[in-house]
One Martini backbone bead per residue (centre of mass of N, CA, C, O) as a GRO file, in nm:
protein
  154
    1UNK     BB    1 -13.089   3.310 -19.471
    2UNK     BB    2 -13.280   3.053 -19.237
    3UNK     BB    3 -13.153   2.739 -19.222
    4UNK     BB    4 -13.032   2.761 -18.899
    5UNK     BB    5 -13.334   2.757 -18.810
    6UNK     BB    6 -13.466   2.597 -18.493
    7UNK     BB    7 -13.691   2.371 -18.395
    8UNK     BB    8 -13.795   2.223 -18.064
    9UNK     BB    9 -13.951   1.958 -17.904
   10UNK     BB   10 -14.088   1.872 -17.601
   11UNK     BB   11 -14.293   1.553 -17.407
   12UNK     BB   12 -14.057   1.463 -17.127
   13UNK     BB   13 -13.884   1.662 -17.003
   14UNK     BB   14 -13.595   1.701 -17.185
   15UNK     BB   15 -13.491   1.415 -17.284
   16UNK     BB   16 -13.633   1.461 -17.575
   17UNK     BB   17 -13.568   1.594 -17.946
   18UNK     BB   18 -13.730   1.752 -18.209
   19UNK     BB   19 -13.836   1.870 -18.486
   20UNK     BB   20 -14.016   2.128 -18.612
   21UNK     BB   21 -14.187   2.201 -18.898
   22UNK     BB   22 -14.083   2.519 -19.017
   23UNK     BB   23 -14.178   2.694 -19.169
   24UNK     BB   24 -13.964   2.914 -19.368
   25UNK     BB   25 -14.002   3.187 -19.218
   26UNK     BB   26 -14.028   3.121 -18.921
   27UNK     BB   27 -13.811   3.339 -18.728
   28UNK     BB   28 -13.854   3.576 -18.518
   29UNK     BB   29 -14.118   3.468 -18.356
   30UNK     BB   30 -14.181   3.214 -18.113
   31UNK     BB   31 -14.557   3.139 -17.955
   32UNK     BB   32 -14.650   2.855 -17.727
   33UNK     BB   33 -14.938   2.834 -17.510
   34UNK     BB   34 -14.944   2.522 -17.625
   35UNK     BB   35 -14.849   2.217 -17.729
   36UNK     BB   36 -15.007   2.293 -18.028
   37UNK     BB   37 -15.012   2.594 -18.000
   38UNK     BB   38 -14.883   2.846 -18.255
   39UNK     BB   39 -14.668   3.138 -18.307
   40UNK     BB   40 -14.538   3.324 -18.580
   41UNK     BB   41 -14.271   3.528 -18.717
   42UNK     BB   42 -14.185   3.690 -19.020
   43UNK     BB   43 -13.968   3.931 -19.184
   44UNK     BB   44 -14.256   4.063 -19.288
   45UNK     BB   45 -14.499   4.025 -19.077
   46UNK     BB   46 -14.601   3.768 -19.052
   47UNK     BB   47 -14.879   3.542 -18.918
   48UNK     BB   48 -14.839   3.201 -18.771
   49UNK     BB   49 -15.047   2.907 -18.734
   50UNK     BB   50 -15.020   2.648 -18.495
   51UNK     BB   51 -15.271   2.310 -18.439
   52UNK     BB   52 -14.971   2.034 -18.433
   53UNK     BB   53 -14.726   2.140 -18.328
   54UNK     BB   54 -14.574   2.278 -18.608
   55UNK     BB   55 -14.677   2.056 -18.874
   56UNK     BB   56 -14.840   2.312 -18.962
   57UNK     BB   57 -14.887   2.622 -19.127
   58UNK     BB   58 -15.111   2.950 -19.134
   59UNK     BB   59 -15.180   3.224 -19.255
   60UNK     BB   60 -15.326   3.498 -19.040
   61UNK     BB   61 -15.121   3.782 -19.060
   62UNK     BB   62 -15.011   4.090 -19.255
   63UNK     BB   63 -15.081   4.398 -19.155
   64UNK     BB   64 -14.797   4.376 -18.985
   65UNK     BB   65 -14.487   4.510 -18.870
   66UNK     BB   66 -14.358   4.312 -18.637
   67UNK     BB   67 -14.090   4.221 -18.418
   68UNK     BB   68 -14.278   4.077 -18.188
   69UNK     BB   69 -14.449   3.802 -18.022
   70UNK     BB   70 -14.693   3.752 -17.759
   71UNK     BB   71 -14.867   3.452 -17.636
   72UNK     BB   72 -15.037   3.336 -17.323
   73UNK     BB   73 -15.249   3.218 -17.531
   74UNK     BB   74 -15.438   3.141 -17.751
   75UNK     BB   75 -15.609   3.467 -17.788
   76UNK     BB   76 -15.351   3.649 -17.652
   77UNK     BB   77 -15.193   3.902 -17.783
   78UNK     BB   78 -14.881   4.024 -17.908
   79UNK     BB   79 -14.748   4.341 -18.038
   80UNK     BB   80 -14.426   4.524 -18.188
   81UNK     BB   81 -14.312   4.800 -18.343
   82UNK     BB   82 -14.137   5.016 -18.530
   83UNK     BB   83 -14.085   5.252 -18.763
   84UNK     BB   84 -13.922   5.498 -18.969
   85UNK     BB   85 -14.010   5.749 -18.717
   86UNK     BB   86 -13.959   5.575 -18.417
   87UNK     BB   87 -14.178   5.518 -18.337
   88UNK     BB   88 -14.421   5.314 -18.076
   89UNK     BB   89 -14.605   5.013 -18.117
   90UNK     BB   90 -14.849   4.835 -17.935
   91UNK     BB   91 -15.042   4.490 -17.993
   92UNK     BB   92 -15.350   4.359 -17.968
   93UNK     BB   93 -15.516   4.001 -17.936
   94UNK     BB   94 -15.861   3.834 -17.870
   95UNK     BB   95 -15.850   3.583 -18.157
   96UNK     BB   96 -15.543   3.462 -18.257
   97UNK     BB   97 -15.453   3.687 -18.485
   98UNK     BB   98 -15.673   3.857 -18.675
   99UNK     BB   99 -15.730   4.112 -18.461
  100UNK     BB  100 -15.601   4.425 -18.398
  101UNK     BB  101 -15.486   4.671 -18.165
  102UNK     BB  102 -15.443   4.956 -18.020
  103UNK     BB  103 -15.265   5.011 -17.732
  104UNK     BB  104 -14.964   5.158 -17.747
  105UNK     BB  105 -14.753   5.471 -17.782
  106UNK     BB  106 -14.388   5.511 -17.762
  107UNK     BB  107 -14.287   5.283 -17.593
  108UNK     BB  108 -13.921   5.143 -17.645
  109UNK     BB  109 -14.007   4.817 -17.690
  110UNK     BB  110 -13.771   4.533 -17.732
  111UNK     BB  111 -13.923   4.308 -17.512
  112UNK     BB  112 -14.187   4.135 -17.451
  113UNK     BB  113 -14.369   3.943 -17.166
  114UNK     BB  114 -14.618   3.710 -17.076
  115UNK     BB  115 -14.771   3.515 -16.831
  116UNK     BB  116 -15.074   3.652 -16.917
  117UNK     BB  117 -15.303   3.852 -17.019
  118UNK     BB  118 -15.234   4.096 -16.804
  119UNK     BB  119 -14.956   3.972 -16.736
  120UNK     BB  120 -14.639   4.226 -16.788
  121UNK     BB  121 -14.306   4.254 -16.974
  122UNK     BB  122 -14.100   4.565 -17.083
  123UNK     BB  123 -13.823   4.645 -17.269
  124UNK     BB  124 -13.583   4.982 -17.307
  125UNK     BB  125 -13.317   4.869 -17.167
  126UNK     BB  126 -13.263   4.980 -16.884
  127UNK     BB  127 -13.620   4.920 -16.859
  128UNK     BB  128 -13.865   4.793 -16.624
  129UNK     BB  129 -14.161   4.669 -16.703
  130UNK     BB  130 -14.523   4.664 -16.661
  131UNK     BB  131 -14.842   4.494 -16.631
  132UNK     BB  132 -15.195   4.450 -16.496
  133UNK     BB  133 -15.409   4.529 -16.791
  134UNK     BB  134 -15.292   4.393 -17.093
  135UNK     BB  135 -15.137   4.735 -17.157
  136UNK     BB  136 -15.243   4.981 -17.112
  137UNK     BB  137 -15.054   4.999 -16.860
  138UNK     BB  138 -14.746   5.106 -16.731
  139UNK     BB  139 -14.434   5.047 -16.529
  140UNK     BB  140 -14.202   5.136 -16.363
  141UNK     BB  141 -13.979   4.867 -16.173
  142UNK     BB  142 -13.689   4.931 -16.342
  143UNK     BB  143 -13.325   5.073 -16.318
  144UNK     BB  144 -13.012   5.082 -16.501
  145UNK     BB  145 -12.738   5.138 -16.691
  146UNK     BB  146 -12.738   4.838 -16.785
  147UNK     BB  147 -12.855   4.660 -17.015
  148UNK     BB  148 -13.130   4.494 -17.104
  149UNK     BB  149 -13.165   4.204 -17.273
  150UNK     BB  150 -13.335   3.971 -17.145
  151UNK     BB  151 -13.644   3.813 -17.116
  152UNK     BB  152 -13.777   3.541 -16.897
  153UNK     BB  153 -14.088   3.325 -16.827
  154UNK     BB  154 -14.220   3.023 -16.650
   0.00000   0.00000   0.00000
């Protein structure tokens, strides 16, 4: 049950602050490229787009079984997921999240961010990739001995 999940947005530089009217299962990862335009994902691995800023959401894509999505644009987005045999597979969209491709497979990456459409970010616990390409290749530029928790750029 994933009632006690909830999203606000601020419009005033976090002055006030609203409840976004949250689909009932986007709760997985929900990415924001612009006030109005949103993406969602819930637990089934299905994927929501709003663009009233939250009060209504439409299933846009079933097909992949992400555990994370991170869009830095309206149109280009990423998402990765591991299979039940340990892959791990990143995929890009170039569309809003209608049609998915395959861009990397191996790197065991627990999440991603993306600054803009082509530089990202992504741990894989010790471990901290860059990419300056939209994703086609990584480089570790960091790595230490305690997991990297998480990462977040503004």
């Amino acid at each position: 049950d994933f009632e006690g999940f909830k999203i606000y947005k601020s419009q005033d530089g976090g002055e006030t602050w609203e409840m976004v009217n949250l689909y009932e299962d986007v709760v997985e990862s929900v990415s924001f490229p612009s006030t109005n335009i949103g993406f969602g994902l819930n637990s089934y691995g299905e994927i929501f787009k709003t663009t009233d800023g939250g009060d209504f959401w439409a299933n846009i894509c079933d097909n992949y079984d992400f555990e994370s999505i991170n869009f830095p644009s309206e149109s280009v987005g990423y998402g990765f997921f591991r299979d039940p045999l340990e892959d791990y597979y990143t995929y890009k969209t170039t569309d809003g999240g209608t049609n998915w491709i395959l861009i990397n497979q191996g790197i065991e990456f627990e999440q991603i961010d993306f600054l803009s459409e082509n530089i990202g970010y992504g741990t894989t616990g010790d471990e901290l990739y860059k990419t300056t390409d939209g994703g086609e290749s990584w480089g570790i530029i960091y790595e230490d001995e305690e997991d990297i928790e998480s990462i977040s750029f503004f």
